[in-house]
XYZ file of C-alpha atoms in Angstrom:
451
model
C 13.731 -12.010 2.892
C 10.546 -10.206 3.969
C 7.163 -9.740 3.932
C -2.275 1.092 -4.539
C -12.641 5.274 -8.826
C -13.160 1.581 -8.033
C -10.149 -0.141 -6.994
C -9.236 -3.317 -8.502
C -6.558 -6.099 -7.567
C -3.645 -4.267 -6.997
C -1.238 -5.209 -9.913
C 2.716 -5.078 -10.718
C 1.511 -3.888 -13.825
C 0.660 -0.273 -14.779
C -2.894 0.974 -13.229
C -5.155 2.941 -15.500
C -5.852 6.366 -13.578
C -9.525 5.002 -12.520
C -8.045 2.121 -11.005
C -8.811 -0.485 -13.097
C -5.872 -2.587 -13.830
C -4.668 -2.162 -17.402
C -3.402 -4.533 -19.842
C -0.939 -2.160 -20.711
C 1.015 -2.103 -17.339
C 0.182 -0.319 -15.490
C 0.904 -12.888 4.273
C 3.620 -23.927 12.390
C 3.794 -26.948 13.708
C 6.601 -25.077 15.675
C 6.984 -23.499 18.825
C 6.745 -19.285 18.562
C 8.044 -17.149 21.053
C 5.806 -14.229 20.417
C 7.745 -11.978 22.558
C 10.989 -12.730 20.287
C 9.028 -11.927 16.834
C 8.531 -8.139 15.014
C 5.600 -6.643 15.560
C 3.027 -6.854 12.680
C 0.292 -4.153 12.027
C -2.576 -4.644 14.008
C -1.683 -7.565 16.068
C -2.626 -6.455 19.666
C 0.322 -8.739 21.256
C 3.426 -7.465 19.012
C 3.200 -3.912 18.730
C 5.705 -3.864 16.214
C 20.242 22.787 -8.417
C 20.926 26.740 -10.966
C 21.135 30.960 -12.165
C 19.507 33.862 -11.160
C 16.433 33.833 -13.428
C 17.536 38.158 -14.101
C 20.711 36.222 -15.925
C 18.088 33.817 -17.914
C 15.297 35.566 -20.130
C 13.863 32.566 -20.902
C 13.063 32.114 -17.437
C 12.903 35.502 -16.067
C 9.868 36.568 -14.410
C 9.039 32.488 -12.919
C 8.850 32.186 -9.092
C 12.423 31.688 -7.847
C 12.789 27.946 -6.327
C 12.984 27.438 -2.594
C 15.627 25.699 -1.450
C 15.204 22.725 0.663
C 15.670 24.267 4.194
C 13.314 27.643 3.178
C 10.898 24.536 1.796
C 10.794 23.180 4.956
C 10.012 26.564 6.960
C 7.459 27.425 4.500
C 5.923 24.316 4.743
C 5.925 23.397 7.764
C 6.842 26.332 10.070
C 9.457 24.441 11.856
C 12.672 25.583 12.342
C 16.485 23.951 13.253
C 14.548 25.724 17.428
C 11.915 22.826 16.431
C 12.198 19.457 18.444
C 14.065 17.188 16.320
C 11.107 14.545 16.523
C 8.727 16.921 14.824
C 10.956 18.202 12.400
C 12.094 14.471 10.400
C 8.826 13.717 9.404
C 7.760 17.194 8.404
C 11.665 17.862 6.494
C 11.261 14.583 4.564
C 7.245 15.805 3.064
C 9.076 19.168 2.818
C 12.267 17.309 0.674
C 9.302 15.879 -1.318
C 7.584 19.055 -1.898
C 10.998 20.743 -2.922
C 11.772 18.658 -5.428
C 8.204 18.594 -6.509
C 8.660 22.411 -7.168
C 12.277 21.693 -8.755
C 10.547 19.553 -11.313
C 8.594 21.662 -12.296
C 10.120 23.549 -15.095
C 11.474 20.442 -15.967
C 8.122 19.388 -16.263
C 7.174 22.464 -19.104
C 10.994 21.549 -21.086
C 9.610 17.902 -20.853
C 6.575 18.478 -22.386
C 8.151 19.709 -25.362
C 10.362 16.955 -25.929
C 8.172 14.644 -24.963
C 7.429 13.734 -21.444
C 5.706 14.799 -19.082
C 5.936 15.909 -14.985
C 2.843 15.044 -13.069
C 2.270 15.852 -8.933
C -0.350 15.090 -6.874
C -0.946 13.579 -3.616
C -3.521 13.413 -0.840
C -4.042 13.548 3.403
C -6.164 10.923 5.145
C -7.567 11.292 8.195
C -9.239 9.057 10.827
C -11.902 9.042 14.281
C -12.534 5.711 14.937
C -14.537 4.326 18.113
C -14.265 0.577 19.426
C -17.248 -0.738 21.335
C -14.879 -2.699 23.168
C -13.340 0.052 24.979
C -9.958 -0.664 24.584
C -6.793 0.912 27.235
C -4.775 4.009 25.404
C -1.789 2.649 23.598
C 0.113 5.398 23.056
C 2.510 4.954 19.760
C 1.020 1.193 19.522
C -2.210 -0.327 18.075
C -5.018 -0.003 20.287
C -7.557 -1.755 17.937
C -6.570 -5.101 16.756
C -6.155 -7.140 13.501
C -6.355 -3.863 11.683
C -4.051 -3.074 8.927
C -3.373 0.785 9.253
C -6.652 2.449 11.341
C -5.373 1.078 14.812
C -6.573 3.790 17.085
C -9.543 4.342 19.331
C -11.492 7.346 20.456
C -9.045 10.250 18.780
C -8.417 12.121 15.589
C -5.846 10.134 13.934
C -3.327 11.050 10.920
C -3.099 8.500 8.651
C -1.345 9.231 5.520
C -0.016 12.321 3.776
C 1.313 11.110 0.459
C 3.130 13.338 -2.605
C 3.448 11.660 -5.519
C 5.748 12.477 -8.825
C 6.166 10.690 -12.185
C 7.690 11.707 -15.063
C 6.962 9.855 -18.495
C 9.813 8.904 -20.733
C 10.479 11.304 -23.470
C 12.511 10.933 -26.565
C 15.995 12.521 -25.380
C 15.179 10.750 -21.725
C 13.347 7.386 -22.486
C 13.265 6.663 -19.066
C 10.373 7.570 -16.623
C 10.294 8.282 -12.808
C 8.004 7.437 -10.041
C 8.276 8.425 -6.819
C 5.686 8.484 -3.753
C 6.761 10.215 -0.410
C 4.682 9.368 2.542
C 4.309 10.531 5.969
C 2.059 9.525 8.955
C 1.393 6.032 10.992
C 0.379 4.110 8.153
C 4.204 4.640 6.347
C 5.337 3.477 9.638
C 3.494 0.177 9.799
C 4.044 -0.688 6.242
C 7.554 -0.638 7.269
C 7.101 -2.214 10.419
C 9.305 -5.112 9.897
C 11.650 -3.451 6.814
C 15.424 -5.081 8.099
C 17.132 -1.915 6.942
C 16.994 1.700 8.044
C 13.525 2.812 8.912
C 14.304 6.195 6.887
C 12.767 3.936 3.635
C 9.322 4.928 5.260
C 9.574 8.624 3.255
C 9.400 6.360 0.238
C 6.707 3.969 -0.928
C 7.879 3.979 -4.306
C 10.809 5.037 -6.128
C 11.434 3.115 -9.336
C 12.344 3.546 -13.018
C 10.866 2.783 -15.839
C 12.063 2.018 -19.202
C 9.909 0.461 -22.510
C 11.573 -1.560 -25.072
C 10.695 -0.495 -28.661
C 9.939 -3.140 -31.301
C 7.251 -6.059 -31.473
C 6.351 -6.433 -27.943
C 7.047 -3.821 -25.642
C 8.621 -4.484 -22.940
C 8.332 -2.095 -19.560
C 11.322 -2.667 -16.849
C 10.484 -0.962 -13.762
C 13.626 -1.536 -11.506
C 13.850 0.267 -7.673
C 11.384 -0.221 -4.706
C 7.480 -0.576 -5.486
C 4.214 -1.656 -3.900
C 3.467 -5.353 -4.102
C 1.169 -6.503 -7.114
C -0.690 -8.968 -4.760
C -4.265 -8.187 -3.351
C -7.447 -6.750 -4.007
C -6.776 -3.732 -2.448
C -4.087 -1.167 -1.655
C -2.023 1.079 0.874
C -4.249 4.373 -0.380
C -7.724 3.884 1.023
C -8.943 6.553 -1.100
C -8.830 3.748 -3.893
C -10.072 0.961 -1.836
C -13.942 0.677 -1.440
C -13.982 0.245 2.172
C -11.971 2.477 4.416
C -10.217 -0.291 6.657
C -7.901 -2.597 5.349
C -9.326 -6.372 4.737
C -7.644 -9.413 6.590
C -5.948 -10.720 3.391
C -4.393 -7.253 2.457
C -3.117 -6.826 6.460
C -2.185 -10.675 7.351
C -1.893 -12.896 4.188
C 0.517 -10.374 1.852
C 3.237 -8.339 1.578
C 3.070 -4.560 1.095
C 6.059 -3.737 -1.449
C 9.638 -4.950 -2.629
C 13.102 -3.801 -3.711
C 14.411 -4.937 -7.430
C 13.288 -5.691 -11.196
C 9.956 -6.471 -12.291
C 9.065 -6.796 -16.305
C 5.697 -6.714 -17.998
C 4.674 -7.553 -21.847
C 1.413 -7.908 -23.281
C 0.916 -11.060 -24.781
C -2.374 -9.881 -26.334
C -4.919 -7.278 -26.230
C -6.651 -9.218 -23.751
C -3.649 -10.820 -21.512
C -0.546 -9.137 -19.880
C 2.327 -11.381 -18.538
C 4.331 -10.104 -15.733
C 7.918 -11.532 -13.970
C 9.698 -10.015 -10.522
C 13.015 -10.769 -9.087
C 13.019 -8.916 -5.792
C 14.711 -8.800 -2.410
C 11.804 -10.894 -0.389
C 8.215 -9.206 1.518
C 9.012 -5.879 2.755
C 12.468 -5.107 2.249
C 14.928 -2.511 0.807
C 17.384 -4.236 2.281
C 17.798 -8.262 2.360
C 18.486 -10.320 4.965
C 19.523 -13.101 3.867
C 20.995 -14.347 0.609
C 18.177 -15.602 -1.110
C 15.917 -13.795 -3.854
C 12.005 -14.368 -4.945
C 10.810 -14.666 -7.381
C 7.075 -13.358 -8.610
C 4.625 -13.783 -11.855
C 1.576 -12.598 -12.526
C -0.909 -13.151 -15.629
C -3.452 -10.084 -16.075
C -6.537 -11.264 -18.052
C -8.938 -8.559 -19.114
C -11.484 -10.925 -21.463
C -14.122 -8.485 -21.743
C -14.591 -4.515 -20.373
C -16.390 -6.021 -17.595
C -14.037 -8.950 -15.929
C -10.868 -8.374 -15.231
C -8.721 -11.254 -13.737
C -5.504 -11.036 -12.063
C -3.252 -14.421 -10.923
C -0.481 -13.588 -8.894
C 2.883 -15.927 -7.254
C 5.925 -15.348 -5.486
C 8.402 -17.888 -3.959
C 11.473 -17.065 -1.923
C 12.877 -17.786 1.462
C 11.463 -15.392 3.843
C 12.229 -13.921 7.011
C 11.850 -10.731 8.974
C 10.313 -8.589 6.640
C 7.633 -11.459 6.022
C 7.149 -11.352 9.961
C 8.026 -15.236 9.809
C 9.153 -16.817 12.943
C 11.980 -18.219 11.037
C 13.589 -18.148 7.690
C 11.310 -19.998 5.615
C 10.853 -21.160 2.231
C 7.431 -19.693 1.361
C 4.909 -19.973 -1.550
C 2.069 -17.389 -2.270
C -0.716 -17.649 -4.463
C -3.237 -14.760 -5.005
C -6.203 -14.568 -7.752
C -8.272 -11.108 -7.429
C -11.365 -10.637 -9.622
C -13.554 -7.374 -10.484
C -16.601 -7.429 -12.712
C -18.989 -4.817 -13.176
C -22.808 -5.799 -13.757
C -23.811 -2.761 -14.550
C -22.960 1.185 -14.014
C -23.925 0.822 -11.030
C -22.902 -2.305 -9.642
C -19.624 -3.967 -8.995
C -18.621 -7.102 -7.534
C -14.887 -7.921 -6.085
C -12.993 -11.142 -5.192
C -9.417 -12.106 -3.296
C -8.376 -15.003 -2.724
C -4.552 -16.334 -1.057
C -2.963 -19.702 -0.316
C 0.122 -19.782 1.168
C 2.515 -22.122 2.525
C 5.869 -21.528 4.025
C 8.089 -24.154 5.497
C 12.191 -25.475 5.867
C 13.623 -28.957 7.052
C 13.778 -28.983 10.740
C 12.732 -25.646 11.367
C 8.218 -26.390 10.738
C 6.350 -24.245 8.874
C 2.580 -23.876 8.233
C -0.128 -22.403 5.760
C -2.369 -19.538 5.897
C -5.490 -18.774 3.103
C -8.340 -16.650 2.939
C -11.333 -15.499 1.123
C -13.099 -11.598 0.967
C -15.919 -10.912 -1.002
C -16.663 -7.315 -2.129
C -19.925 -5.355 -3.531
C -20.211 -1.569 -4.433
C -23.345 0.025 -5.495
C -23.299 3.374 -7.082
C -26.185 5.273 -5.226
C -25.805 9.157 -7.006
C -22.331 10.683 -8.966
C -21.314 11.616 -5.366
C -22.526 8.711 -3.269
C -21.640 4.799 -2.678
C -21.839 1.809 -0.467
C -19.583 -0.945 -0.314
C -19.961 -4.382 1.596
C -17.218 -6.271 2.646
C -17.285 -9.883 3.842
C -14.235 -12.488 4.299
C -12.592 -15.562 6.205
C -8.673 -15.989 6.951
C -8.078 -19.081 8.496
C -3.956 -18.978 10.260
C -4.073 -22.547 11.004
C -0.277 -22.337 12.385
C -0.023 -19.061 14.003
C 2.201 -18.382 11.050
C 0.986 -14.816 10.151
C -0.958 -13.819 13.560
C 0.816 -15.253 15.974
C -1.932 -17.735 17.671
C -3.749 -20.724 16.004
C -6.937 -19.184 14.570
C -9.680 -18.278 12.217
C -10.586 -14.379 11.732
C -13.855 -13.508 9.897
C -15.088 -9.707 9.381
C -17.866 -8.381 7.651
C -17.846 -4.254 6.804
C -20.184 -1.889 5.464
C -19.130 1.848 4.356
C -21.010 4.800 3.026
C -19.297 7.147 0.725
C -19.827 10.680 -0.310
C -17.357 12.317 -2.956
C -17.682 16.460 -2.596
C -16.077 17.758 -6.077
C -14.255 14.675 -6.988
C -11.190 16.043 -3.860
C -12.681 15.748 -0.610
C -13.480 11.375 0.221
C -16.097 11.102 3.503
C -16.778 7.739 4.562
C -18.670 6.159 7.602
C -17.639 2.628 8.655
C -19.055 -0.268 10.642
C -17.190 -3.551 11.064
C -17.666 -6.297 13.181
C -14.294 -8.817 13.641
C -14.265 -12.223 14.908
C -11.457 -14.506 16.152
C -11.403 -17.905 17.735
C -9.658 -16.872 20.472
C -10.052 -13.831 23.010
C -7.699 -11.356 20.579
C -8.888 -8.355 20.493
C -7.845 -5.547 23.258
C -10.983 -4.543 25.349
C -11.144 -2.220 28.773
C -11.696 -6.001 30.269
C -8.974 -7.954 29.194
C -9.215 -10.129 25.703
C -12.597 -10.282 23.425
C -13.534 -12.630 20.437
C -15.430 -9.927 18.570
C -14.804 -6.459 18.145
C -16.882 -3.950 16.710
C -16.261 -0.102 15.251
C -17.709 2.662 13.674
C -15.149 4.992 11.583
C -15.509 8.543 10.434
C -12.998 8.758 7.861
C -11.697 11.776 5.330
C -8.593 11.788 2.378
C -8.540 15.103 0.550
C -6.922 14.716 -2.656
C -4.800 17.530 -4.938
């Protein structure tokens, strides 16, 4: 099998809307042939339904709905004339929007009964500039070790992202989530998905059901984001821009299957996963994993988040082989004050089969945010991944990074940040306009509008 303000570890269980995690829910000893492996993000080497509404008074007078090809005109512009390598990405966000629209005057009938529609969704945007001059990549990463900003010297689209959930009602007890992406970062979080690549348009699409009784129980069963890490795929949540180490090398970014949740008391929240593997809709091979995770919220200030999975792991893992492979997690937020907040991650990881080899890979990151103004931040990121085998990067090092970011919020929609990070490897990794470099250094101009 294979390998999402003030963000906190990113959890299986339900998010509060700040970000917070809530109680209530919600990355060998043998031989690698580098050139026969998937290419991972940021490694330099591998580069990867109804009437007319005149027949309905109770509708008459409403906006009729679009269908999906006028959608996808209006949307976009683009026509069936339109190159067919511009059009896929832009009909999928167009699909999205549709049935956005679609939903909602199911959204107002929900409401009454119950439940409730909800759409949002955001673009993120990107100029980043490496001191070490890398060569133009085109379509490949052209700054290493990075998780999703990977080019140099241009405007770069990161992410446009439409989400939908529905809340279970009474006459439909069963919610909906779904999150439709579009841009380079949905393509390297499904870098090394086994199955068809068409799963990018998707982040999440899962539902959710809630037992009644004693305990409720929630039973989210489809594809979802991973409940490992410290930080997510959105960097809108994250407090630094770029991705850290751990949340590009040591983790996966989502699974396919069943995970349940049930708090076990107002402070602690028990989750179990059965899933596919790291980074796969579709499995290959015919093992499952299996994932925990204990939530631990002991005061308004600490929150505490332990997190496992186990599983054989292949591809989607960007292993060199199928391995049997452990991961541990344990990400920490506590807030001083208003003001200040301070983050932890930490991974262990082993993965390993008779008479194939195997390896481990750990890490630590360290996070501060201080609250400067309503409208402005600044966040300090420092941390250590040590790939001893070359399981996760490919060669036999230690990476260490340290990053600072400024913030500015304009009306709680439009995110600016500016970014400096220095990266270090023990061996001459990074692309430069001079062959390999140790160190690598940029500074990022970075926007996500939000609505």
């Amino acid at each position: 099998m294979r390998r999402n303000p003030v963000p906190a570890p990113r959890s299986a269980l339900r998010r509060a809307p700040g970000g917070e995690p809530s109680a209530s829910r919600p990355k060998s000893t043998a031989s690698i042939d580098a050139g026969s492996l998937p290419w991972i993000p940021g490694n330099p080497v591998w580069s990867p339904t109804s009437r007319r509404p005149a027949a309905r008074p109770e509708v008459a007078g409403r906006a009729r709905i679009p269908s999906t090809e006028e959608a996808t005109i209006l949307a976009t512009g683009f026509t069936a004339l339109t190159p067919r390598r511009v059009r896929r990405p832009a009909m999928a966000l167009a699909g999205i929007i549709a049935l956005g629209a679609a939903s909602a005057p199911a959204a107002r009938a929900g409401e009454e009964e119950g439940g409730k529609v909800t759409i949002s969704g955001s673009l993120d945007w990107y100029y980043q500039y490496s001191f070490n001059h890398p060569p133009r990549n085109p379509g490949g990463a052209e700054v290493g070790g990075r998780a999703f900003d990977i080019k140099n010297d241009q405007f770069a689209l990161s992410l446009v992202e439409i989400n939908v959930n529905r809340t279970p009602s009474k006459a439909f007890p069963v919610g909906l989530t779904l999150t439709g992406t579009v841009g380079k970062t949905a393509d390297l979080v499904h870098a090394t998905e086994p199955g068809t690549k068409t799963v990018r348009f998707l982040q999440q699409l899962y539902g959710t059901y809630t037992t009644t009784g004693g305990t409720p129980v929630t039973i989210d069963v489809g594809k979802f984001v991973t409940h490992h890490g410290f930080e997510v795929i959105e960097s809108a949540t994250n407090w630094n821009y770029s991705g850290s180490l751990l949340f590009t090398w040591a983790i996966p970014f989502y699974h396919m299957g069943i995970r349940l949740s049930a708090p076990l008391s107002s402070q602690l929240t028990a989750g179990v996963h059965f899933v596919n593997g790291w980074n796969n809709v579709e499995d290959d091979n015919s093992g499952k994993s299996i994932g925990a995770q204990l939530n631990w919220k002991p005061t308004s200030a600490l929150n505490l988040i332990l997190n496992y999975m186990g599983g054989d792991e292949f591809t989607g893992a960007a292993l060199p082989a199928n391995l049997n492979t452990h991961l541990f997690d344990l990400a920490a937020v506590w807030s001083l004050n208003d003001r200040l907040k301070l983050g932890f991650n930490a991974d262990y990881a082993t993965a390993a089969k008779t008479g194939v080899g195997g390896g481990n890979w750990s890490g630590q990151a360290f996070y501060a945010r201080y609250q400067l103004s309503a409208s402005q931040a600044l966040a300090l990121r420092l941390e250590h991944f040590e790939d001893s085998d070359g399981l996760r990067t490919g060669v036999a090092q230690n990476l260490n990074e340290i990053t600072a970011t400024w913030e500015h919020v304009w009306r709680q929609n439009l995110i600016t940040r500016l970014e400096f990070r220095h990266d270090h490897a023990g061996t001459a990794w990074f692309p430069s306009g001079s062959g390999g470099k140790r160190s690598q250094e940029t500074l990022t101009l970075s926007q996500v509008v939000k609505f």
